[in-house]
Each structure stands twice: as structure tokens, then as C-alpha cells.
Coordinates of C-alpha atoms and ligand atoms in Angstrom, one line a residue:
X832 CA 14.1 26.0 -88.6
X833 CA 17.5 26.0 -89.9
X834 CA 20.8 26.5 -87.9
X835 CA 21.6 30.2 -88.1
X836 CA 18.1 30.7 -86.1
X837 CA 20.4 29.8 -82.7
X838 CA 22.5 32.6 -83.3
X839 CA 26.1 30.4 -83.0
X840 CA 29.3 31.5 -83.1
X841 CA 30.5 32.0 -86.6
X842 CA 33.2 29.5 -86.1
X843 CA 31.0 27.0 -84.9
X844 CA 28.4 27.5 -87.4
X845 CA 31.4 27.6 -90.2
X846 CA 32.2 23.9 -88.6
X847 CA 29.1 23.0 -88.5
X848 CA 28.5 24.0 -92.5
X849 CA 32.2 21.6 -93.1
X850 CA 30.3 18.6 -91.2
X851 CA 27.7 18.8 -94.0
X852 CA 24.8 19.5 -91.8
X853 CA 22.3 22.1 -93.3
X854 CA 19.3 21.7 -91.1
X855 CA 18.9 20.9 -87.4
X856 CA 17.4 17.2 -86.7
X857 CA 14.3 17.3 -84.7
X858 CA 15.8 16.3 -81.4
X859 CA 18.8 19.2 -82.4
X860 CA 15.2 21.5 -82.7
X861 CA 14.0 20.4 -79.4
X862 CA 17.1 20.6 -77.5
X863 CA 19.4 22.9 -78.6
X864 CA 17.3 26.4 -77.6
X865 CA 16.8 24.7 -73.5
X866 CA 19.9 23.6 -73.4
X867 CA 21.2 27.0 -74.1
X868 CA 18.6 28.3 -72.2
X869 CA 20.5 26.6 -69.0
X870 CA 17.5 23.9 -68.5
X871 CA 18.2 20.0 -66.6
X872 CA 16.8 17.8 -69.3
X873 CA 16.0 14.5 -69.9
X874 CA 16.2 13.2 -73.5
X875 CA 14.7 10.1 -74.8
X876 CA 16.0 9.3 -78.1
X877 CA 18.4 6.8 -80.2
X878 CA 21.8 6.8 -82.3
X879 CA 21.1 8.3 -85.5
X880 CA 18.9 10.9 -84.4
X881 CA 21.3 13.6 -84.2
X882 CA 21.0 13.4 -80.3
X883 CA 24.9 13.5 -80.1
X884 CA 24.9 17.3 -81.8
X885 CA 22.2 18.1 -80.0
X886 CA 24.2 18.6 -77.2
X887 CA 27.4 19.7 -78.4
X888 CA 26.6 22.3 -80.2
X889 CA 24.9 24.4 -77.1
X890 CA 28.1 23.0 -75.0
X891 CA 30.4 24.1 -77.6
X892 CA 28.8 27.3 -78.1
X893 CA 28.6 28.1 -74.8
X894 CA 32.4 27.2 -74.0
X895 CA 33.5 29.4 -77.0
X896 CA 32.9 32.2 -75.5
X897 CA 34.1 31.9 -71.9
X898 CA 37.6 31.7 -70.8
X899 CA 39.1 27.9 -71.6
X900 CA 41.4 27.7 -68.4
X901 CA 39.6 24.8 -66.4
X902 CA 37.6 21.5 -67.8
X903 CA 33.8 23.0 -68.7
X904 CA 32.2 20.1 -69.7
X905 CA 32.2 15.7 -69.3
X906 CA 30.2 13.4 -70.6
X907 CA 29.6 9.9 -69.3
X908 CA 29.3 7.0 -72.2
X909 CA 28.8 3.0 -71.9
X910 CA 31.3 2.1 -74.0
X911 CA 34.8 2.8 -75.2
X912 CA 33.4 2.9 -79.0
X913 CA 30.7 5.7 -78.4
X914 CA 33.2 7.8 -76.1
X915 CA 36.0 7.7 -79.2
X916 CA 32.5 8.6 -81.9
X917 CA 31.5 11.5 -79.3
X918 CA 35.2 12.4 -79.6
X919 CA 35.5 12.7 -83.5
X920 CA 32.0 14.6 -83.7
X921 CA 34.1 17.7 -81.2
X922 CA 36.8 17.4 -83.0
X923 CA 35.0 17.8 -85.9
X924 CA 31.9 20.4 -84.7
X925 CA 34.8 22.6 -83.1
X926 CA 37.4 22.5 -85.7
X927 CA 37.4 26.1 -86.5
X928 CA 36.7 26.9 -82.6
X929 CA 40.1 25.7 -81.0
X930 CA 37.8 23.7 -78.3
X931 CA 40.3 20.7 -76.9
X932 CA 38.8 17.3 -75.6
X933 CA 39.6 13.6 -74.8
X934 CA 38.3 10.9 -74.9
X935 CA 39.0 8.5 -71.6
X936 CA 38.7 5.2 -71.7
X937 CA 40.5 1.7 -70.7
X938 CA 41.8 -0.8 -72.2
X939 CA 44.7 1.1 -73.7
X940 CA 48.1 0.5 -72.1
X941 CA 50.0 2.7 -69.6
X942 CA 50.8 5.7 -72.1
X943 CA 47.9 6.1 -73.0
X944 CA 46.5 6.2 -69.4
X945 CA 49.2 9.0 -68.8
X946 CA 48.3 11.2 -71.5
X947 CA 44.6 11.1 -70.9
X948 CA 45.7 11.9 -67.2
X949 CA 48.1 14.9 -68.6
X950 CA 45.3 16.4 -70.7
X951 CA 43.0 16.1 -67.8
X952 CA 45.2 17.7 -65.2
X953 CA 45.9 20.3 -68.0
X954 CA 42.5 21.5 -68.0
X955 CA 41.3 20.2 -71.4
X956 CA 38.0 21.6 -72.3
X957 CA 35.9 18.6 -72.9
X958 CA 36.1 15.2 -71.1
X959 CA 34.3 12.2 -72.8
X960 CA 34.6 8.8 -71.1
X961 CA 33.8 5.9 -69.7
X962 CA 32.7 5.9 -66.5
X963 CA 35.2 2.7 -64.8
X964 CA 38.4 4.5 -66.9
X965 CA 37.5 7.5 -65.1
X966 CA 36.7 7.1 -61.2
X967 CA 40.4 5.0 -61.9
X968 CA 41.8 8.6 -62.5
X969 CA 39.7 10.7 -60.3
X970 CA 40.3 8.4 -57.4
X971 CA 44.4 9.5 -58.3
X972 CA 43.4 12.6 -56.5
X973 CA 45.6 14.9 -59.0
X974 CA 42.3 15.7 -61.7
X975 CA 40.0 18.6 -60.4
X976 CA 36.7 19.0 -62.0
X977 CA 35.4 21.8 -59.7
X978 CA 34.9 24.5 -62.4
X979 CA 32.5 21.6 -64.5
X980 CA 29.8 23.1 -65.5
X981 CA 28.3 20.2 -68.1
X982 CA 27.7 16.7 -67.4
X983 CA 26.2 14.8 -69.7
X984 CA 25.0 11.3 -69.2
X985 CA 24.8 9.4 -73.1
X986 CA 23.2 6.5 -73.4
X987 CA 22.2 6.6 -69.6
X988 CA 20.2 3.4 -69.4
X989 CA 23.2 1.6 -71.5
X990 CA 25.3 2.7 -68.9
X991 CA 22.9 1.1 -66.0
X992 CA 22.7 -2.1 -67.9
X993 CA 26.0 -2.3 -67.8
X994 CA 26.3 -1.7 -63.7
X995 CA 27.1 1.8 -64.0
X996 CA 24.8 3.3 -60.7
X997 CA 27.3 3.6 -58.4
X998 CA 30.4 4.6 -60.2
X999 CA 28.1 7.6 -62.1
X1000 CA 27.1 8.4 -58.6
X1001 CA 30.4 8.4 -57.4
X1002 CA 32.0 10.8 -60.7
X1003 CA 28.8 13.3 -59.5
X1004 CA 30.4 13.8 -55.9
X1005 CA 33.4 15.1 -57.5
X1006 CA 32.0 17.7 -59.7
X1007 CA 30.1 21.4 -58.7
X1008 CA 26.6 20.5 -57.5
X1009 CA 26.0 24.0 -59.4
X1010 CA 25.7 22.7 -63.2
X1011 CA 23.9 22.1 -66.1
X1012 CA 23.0 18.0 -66.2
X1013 CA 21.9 16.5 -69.3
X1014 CA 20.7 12.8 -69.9
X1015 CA 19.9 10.8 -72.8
X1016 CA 18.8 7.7 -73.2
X1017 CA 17.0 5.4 -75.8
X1018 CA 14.8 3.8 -73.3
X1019 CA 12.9 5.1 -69.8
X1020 CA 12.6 2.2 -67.3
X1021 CA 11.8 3.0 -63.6
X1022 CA 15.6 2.8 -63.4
X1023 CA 16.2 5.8 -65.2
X1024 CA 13.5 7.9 -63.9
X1025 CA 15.2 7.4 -59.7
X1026 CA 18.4 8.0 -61.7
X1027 CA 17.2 11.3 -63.1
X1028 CA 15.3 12.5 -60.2
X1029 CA 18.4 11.7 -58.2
X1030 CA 21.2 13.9 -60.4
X1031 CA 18.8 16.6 -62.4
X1032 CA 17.1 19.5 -61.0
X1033 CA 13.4 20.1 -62.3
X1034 CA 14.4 18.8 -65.9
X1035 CA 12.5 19.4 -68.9
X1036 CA 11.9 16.7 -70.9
X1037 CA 11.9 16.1 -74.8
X1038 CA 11.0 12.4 -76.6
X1039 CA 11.6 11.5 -80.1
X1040 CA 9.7 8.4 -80.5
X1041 CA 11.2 5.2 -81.5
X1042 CA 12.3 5.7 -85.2
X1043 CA 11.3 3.3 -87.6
X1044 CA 13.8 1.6 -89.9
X1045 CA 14.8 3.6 -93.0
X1046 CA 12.7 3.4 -96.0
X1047 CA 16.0 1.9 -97.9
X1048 CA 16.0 -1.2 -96.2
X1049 CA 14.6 -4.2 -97.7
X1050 CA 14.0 -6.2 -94.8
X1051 CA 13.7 -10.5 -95.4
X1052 CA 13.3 -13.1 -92.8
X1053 CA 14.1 -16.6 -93.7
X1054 CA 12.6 -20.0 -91.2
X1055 CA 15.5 -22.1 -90.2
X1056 CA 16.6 -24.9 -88.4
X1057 CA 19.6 -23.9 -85.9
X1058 CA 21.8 -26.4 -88.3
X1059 CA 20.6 -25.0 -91.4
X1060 CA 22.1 -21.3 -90.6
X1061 CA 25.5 -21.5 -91.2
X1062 CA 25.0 -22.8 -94.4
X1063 CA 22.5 -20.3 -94.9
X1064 CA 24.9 -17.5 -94.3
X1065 CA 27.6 -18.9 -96.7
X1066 CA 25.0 -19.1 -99.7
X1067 CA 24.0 -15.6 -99.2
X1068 CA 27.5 -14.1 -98.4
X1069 CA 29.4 -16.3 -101.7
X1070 CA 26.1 -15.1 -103.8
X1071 CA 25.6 -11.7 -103.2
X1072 CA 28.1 -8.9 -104.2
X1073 CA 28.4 -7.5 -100.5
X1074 CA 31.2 -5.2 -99.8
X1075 CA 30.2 -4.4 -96.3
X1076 CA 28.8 -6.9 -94.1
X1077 CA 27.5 -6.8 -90.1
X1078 CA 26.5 -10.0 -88.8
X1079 CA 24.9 -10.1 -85.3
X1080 CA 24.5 -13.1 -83.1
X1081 CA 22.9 -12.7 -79.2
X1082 CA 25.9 -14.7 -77.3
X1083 CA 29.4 -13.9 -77.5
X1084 CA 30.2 -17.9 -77.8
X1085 CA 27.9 -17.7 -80.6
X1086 CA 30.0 -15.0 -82.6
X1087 CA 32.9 -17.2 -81.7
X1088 CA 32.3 -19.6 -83.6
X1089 CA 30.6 -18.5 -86.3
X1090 CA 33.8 -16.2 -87.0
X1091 CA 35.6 -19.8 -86.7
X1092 CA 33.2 -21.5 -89.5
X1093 CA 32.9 -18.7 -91.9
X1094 CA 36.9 -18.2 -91.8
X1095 CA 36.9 -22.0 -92.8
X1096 CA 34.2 -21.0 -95.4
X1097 CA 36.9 -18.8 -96.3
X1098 CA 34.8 -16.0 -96.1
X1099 CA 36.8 -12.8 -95.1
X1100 CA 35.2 -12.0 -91.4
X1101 CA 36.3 -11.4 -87.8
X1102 CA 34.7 -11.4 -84.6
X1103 CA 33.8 -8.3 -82.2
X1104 CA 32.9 -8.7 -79.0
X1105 CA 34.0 -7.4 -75.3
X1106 CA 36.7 -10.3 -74.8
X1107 CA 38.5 -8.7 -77.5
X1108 CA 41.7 -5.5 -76.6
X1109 CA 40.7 -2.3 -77.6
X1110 CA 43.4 -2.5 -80.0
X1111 CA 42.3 -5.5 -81.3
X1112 CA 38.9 -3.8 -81.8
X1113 CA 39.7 -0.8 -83.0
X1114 CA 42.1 -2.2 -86.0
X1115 CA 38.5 -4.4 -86.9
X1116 CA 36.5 -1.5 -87.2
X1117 CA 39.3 0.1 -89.0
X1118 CA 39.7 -2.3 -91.6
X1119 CA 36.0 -2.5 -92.0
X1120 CA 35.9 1.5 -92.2
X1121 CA 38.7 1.3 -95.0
X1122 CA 36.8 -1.7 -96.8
X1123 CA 39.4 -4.4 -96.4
X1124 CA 37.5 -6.1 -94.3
X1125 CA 33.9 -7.0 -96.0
X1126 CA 32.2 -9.0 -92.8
X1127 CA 31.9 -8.4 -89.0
X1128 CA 30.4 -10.4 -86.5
X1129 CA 29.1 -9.4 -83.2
X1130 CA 27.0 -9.1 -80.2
X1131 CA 24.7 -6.0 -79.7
X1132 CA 28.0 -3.9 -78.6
X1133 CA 28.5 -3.1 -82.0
X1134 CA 24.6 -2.2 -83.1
X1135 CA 24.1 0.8 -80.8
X1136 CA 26.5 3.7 -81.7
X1137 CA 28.8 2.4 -84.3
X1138 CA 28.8 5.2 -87.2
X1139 CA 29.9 3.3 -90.4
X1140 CA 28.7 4.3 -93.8
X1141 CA 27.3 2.1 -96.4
X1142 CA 27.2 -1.3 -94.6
X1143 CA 25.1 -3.2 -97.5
X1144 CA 24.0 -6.2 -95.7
X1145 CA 22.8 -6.7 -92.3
X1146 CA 22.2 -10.1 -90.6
X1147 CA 21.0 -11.2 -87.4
X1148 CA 21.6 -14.6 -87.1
X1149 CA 19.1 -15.0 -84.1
X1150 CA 15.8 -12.8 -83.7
X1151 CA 17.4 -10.4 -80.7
X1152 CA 15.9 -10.4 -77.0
X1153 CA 14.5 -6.5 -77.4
X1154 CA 12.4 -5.7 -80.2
X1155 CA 14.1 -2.2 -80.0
X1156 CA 17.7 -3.7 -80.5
X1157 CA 16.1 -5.2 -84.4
X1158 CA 15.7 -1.3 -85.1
X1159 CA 19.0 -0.8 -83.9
X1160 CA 20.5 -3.9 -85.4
X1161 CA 19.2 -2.9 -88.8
X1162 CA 19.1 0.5 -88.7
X1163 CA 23.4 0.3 -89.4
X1164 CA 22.5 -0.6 -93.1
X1165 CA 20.4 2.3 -95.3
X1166 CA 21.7 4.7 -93.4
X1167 CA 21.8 8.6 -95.1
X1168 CA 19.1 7.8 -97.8
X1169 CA 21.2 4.9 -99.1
X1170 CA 19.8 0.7 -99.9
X1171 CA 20.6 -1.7 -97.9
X1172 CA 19.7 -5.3 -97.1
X1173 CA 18.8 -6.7 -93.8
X1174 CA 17.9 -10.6 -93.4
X1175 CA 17.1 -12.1 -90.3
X1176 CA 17.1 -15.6 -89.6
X1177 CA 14.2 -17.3 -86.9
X1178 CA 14.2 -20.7 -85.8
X1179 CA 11.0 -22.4 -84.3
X1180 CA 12.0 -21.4 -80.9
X1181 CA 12.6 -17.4 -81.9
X1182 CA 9.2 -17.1 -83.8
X1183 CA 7.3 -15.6 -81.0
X1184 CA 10.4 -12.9 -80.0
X1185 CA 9.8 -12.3 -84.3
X1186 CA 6.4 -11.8 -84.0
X1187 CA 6.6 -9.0 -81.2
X1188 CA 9.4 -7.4 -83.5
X1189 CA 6.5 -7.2 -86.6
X1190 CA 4.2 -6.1 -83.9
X1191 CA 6.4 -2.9 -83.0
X1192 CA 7.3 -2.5 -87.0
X1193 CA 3.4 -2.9 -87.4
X1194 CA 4.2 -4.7 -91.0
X1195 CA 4.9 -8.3 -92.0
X1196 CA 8.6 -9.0 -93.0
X1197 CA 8.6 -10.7 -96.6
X1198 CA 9.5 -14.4 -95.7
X1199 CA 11.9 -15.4 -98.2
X1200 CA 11.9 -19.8 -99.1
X1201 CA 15.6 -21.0 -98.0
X1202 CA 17.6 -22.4 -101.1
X1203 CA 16.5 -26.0 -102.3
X1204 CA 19.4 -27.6 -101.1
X1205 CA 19.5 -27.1 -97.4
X1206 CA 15.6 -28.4 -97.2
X1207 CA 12.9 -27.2 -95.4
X1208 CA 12.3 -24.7 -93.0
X1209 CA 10.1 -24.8 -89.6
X1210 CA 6.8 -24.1 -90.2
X1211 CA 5.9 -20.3 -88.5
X1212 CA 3.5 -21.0 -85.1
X1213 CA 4.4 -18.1 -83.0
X1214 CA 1.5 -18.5 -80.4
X1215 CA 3.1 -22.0 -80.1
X1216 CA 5.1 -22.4 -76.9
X1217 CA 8.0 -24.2 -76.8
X1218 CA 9.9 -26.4 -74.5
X1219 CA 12.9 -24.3 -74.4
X1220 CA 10.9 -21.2 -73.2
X1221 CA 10.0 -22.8 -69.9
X1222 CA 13.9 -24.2 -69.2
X1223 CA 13.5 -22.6 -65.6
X1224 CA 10.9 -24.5 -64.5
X1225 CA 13.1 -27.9 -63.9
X1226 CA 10.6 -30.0 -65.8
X1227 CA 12.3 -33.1 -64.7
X1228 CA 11.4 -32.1 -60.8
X1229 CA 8.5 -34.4 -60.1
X1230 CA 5.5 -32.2 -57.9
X1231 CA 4.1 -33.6 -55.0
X1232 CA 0.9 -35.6 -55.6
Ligands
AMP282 P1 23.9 10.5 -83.6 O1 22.5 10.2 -83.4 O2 24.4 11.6 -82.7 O3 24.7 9.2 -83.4 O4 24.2 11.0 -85.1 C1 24.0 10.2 -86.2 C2 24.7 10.8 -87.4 O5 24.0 11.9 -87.9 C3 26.2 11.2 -87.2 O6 26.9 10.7 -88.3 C4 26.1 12.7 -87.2 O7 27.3 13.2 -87.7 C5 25.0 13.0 -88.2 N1 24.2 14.2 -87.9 C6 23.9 14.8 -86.7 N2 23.2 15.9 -86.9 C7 23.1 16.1 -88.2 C8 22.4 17.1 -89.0 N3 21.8 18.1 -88.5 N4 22.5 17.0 -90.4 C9 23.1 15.9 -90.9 N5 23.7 14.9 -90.2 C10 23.7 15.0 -88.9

């Protein structure tokens, strides 16, 4: 299949030939032909499949040919970062269409809240945003969305994690009840199912299962001791030639202070994480675009979504809680056929998490010994439980005899 079989526009189809994409992915395959076919669906697939196209393009096409008077089309997104990404792919999938959108989102300061409130009440074509930033404006009473005719919900269970429910509940009672409703999402729990039954009419439904990490990556796991990491990390940063560096850590105090200890490493790095301003975060991720920053250390926020090229080295500094979020988490190194490195660091009480990761992988990770100098390791004993995993049961609380 290639993309002159959906018949676009020739502008759209010239844009789409400028972004460099020659052949539809197979969630753009699956999708594009029902969503132009007017269909409800419900899409479970990741970042980096495409799935952000996959949607656009039918919205894009289907907007270039109607009158562009009133707001056709929003989508919902989790996070500031994702809405901004969703953003740059219109502007750059409609560049030769004249399709306007915006990308709403807080954070910024009061300007910036009026001219996302101008360009809404102006009719742009395409919202984006996130779903707090824009109840806050709908509640204002002066945005209308009653000629919508898209709503798109990205990242949908994302966007329930984060306590979304209600407020995308409340965005639906302002829009036409006659519309086209489209929601993707990496995962399915129960959650999303009463979600989707709740907002879609008899969807169709399309998976791509769970893709595996890129055959670029060499993937490494080194055993350590909790006080052995840091000095783990330093070794491999000040001995490798990496230009582009992502460091992931489970806890936001966690990436605190490692930021803290590698900057006294002096090791170029800065911390990213959801205390941070949006200006604060987008100048890291710009300086890590543009190369002059080499390392970045964060929670998950920055694994799902973020779209940077040739990141060479990937480390998680603790196994992560979802085996899904390693694929993730790694998956931002290798990425378009290139090599990259990720290394992830267990301790004795993250060796069973590991071992479910290897078990959805379905290959052993190549341990690799830690450097002479810092010692030993723990030995790996996954089936092993640990005192730590069994914290909520108060061991000190005597039972009754
Ligand atoms: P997404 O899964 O939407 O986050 O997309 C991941 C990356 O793939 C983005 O950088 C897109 O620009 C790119 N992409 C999407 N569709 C195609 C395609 N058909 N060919 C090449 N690259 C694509």
C-alpha cells in the first residue's frame, strides 16, 4: 500500500512527500481508510508507530476541502510536550494546505493564555491541548466548539492516569454529540474500555501489538548496589563518546539528585521532571535538540512521546514499574534504523520487576561485570523475595497469638 492509494489532496500528499514519509505505517494502513470512512474507533497502539499521522491525515484531508470558518477538529493529550509534538506534525503535514491550529496548554504566562484564547475564539481549524488548560478556557464561556466535528482522545489511558475522567467528560458536553470520536491509547485497562463505551458510538477497533525494541539497540544490564550507581554512571558517561544522553530514574527526588551529583561530576546534565516551568522545560529539550546539552535526566514524563533524533545512550537508573515503560524508555535511542545503546542498572530488590521485563522481551539481556574498582555486584535471585517488597505489611505489628 503506499499513500497515493487514499486518494489525498494534492497538497496534502505534496506535504506529506516534504515530511519524508513514502509509505503508510501499519497503524496509518489500518486507520486511515475508517477514519475517512466516518467510523468511531478505538486504537491501541504506542509513540513511534505512526499513530499520530494516522489520524491527521484523514482529519486534515477531510478539513481541506470543507469551508474553514469554525473549529473542525480537537484533540485531547496528557501532557504539554505531546500536545506541542502533535502541533509541529500539522504544521508540518498541512504546510502546503493553509490548515491553522494551536496547541493549548498551561503553564505559559498570561500572553500566551490570551493568544491561545484569540485563536480559539477565531475559529482556528485545529485545537490540540491539554485537557486542565482547556476546561480553564471553555469555562470562560466566549470559545464555541459547536461545529466540532473531530475529537480525538491521544494517549487516552495517559490521560486517565493522570486524573483526566471528569474534565474529558466535561470538554465532551461542550462539543456536537454528532461527531467523529477517535481514541488511542497504548494500553486497554477496564478503565478505558467504560471510557470508550461511554464517548464512542459502535467503534471499530484496530491493535498494533506492543512493538519490540529496535533491532539497533544493544541492550546491557549491569547488577548493582544502590551506592555503587552513581559511580557507575560517571564511568560510563566520562568513558564513552556520548553526544546525546537520556537518563531515567522512577522518582522525581531521585532525578533530583542525581542531576545534583552528576553536575558535581561535572558532567553536563539537567533535570526534567513536572516541578519544572514549561519554560524551564522547553529550553532543556531545546538545548538537547540543538546538541548543547549531552545528558537529560528524568522520570517517565519524558519516555512516552518525546520525538528526538539520535539519542546514543539510554539509561534507566532503576528497572521501571511497567515492563511496557522499558520498551518505551529505550525505544528513544535507535530510533529510524540508527544504533544506539541502552543500559539498565538492577539492584537486588529490582531483579524480579527485571525478570518480568525479559519475560515480555522473551530474550536474556547480556549482563555486563561492573568495572573492577567499584567491587562486586548482587548476585541475580529474582524468585527471591525481598523485605522491601512486603513494606505494607507493618512487619513490626506483633499478630495476636
Ligand atoms: P508517532 O508514533 O505518531 O509519535 O510517530 C513517530 C515518528 O514517526 C514521528 O517522527 C513521525 O513524524 C514519523 N512518521 C509517522 N508516519 C510516518 C511514515 N509513514 N513514514 C515515516 N515516518 C513517519
Amino acid at each position: 500500500m503506499t499513500f497515493s492509494d487514499f486518494n489525498f489532496d494534492p497538497q496534502l500528499f505534496e506535504s506529506l512527500q516534504s515530511m519524508g514519509y513514502t509509505k503508510p505505517t501499519p497503524i496509518q494502513e489500518q486507520t486511515i481508510p475508517l477514519i475517512l470512512n466516518h467510523k468511531d474507533l478505538i486504537a491501541c497502539a504506542q509513540t513511534g508507530t505512526g499513530k499520530t499521522a494516522s489520524y491527521l491525515l484523514p482529519i486534515l484531508q477531510h478539513i481541506s476541502v470543507t469551508d474553514k470558518k469554525y473549529t473542525k477538529a480537537l484533540i485531547l493529550a496528557p501532557t504539554r510536550e505531546l500536545a506541542q509534538q502533535i502541533d509541529q506534525q500539522v504544521e508540518g503535514l498541512a504546510y502546503f494546505v493553509g490548515i491553522s491550529s494551536i496547541a493549548v496548554y498551561g503553564g505559559g504566562d498570561g500572553i500566551i493564555y490570551e493568544q491561545q484564547r484569540r485563536a480559539m475564539i477565531d475559529g482556528v481549524d485545529i485545537i490540540i491541548a491539554t485537557p486542565g488548560r482547556l476546561i480553564a478556557q471553555l469555562s470562560s464561556g466566549v470559545i464555541k466548539l459547536n461545529h466540532l466535528e473531530y475529537l480525538v482522545l491521544d494517549e487516552a489511558d495517559r490521560m486517565l492516569d493522570m486524573g483526566f475522567y471528569e474534565d474529558i467528560l466535561r470538554i465532551i458536553s461542550y462539543i456536537p454529540e454528532k461527531r467523529q470520536t477517535l481514541l488511542f491509547s497504548a494500553t486497554m485497562p477496564p478503565k478505558i474500555r467504560t471510557l470508550a463505551n461511554t464517548i464512542l458510538k459502535d467503534p471499530q477497533q484496530v491493535n498494533i501489538a506492543l512493538s519490540q525494541p529496535a533491532a539497533g539497540i544493544s541492550q546491557q544490564v549491569y547488577m548493582t548496589f544502590d551506592n555503587q550507581k552513581v559511580k557507575l554512571i560517571s564511568s560510563l558517561l566520562k568513558a564513552g563518546d556520548y553526544k546525546s544522553v537520556l537518563i531515567f530514574a522512577s522518582r522525581k527526588e531521585t532525578v533530583k539528585e542525581l542531576n545534583k551529583t552528576l553536575k558535581r561530576e561535572g558532567i553536563k546534565a539537567e533535570a526534567f521532571h513536572s516541578d519544572l516551568e514549561q519554560e524551564q522545560r522547553e529550553t532543556i529539550l531545546r538545548a538537547f535538540k540543538s546538541r548543547q546539552l549531552p545528558v537529560i535526566i528524568g522520570t517517565d514524563v519524558l519516555s512516552r512521546g518525546i520525538d528526538v533524533e539520535g539519542i546514543s545512550l539510554v539509561i534507566n537508573f532503576d528497572v521501571p514499574p511497567d515492563p511496557e515503560d522499558y520498551i518505551h524508555r529505550i525505544g528513544r535511542t535507535a530510533r529510524a534504523e540508527t544504533t544506539g545503546t541502552a543500559i539498565t542498572f538492577v539492584n537486588e530488590k529490582d531483579q524480579r520487576k527485571f525478570s518480568f521485563i525479559e519475560n515480555l522481551i522473551g530474550k536474556e539481556i547480556p549482563r555486563i561485570p561492573l568495572p573492577a574498582e567499584l567491587g562486586d555486584g548482587p548476585i541475580y535471585q529474582p524468585g527471591i523475595k525481598r523485605a522491601s517488597n512486603f513494606k505494607h505489611k507493618k512487619p513490626w505489628v506483633k499478630k495476636k497469638a
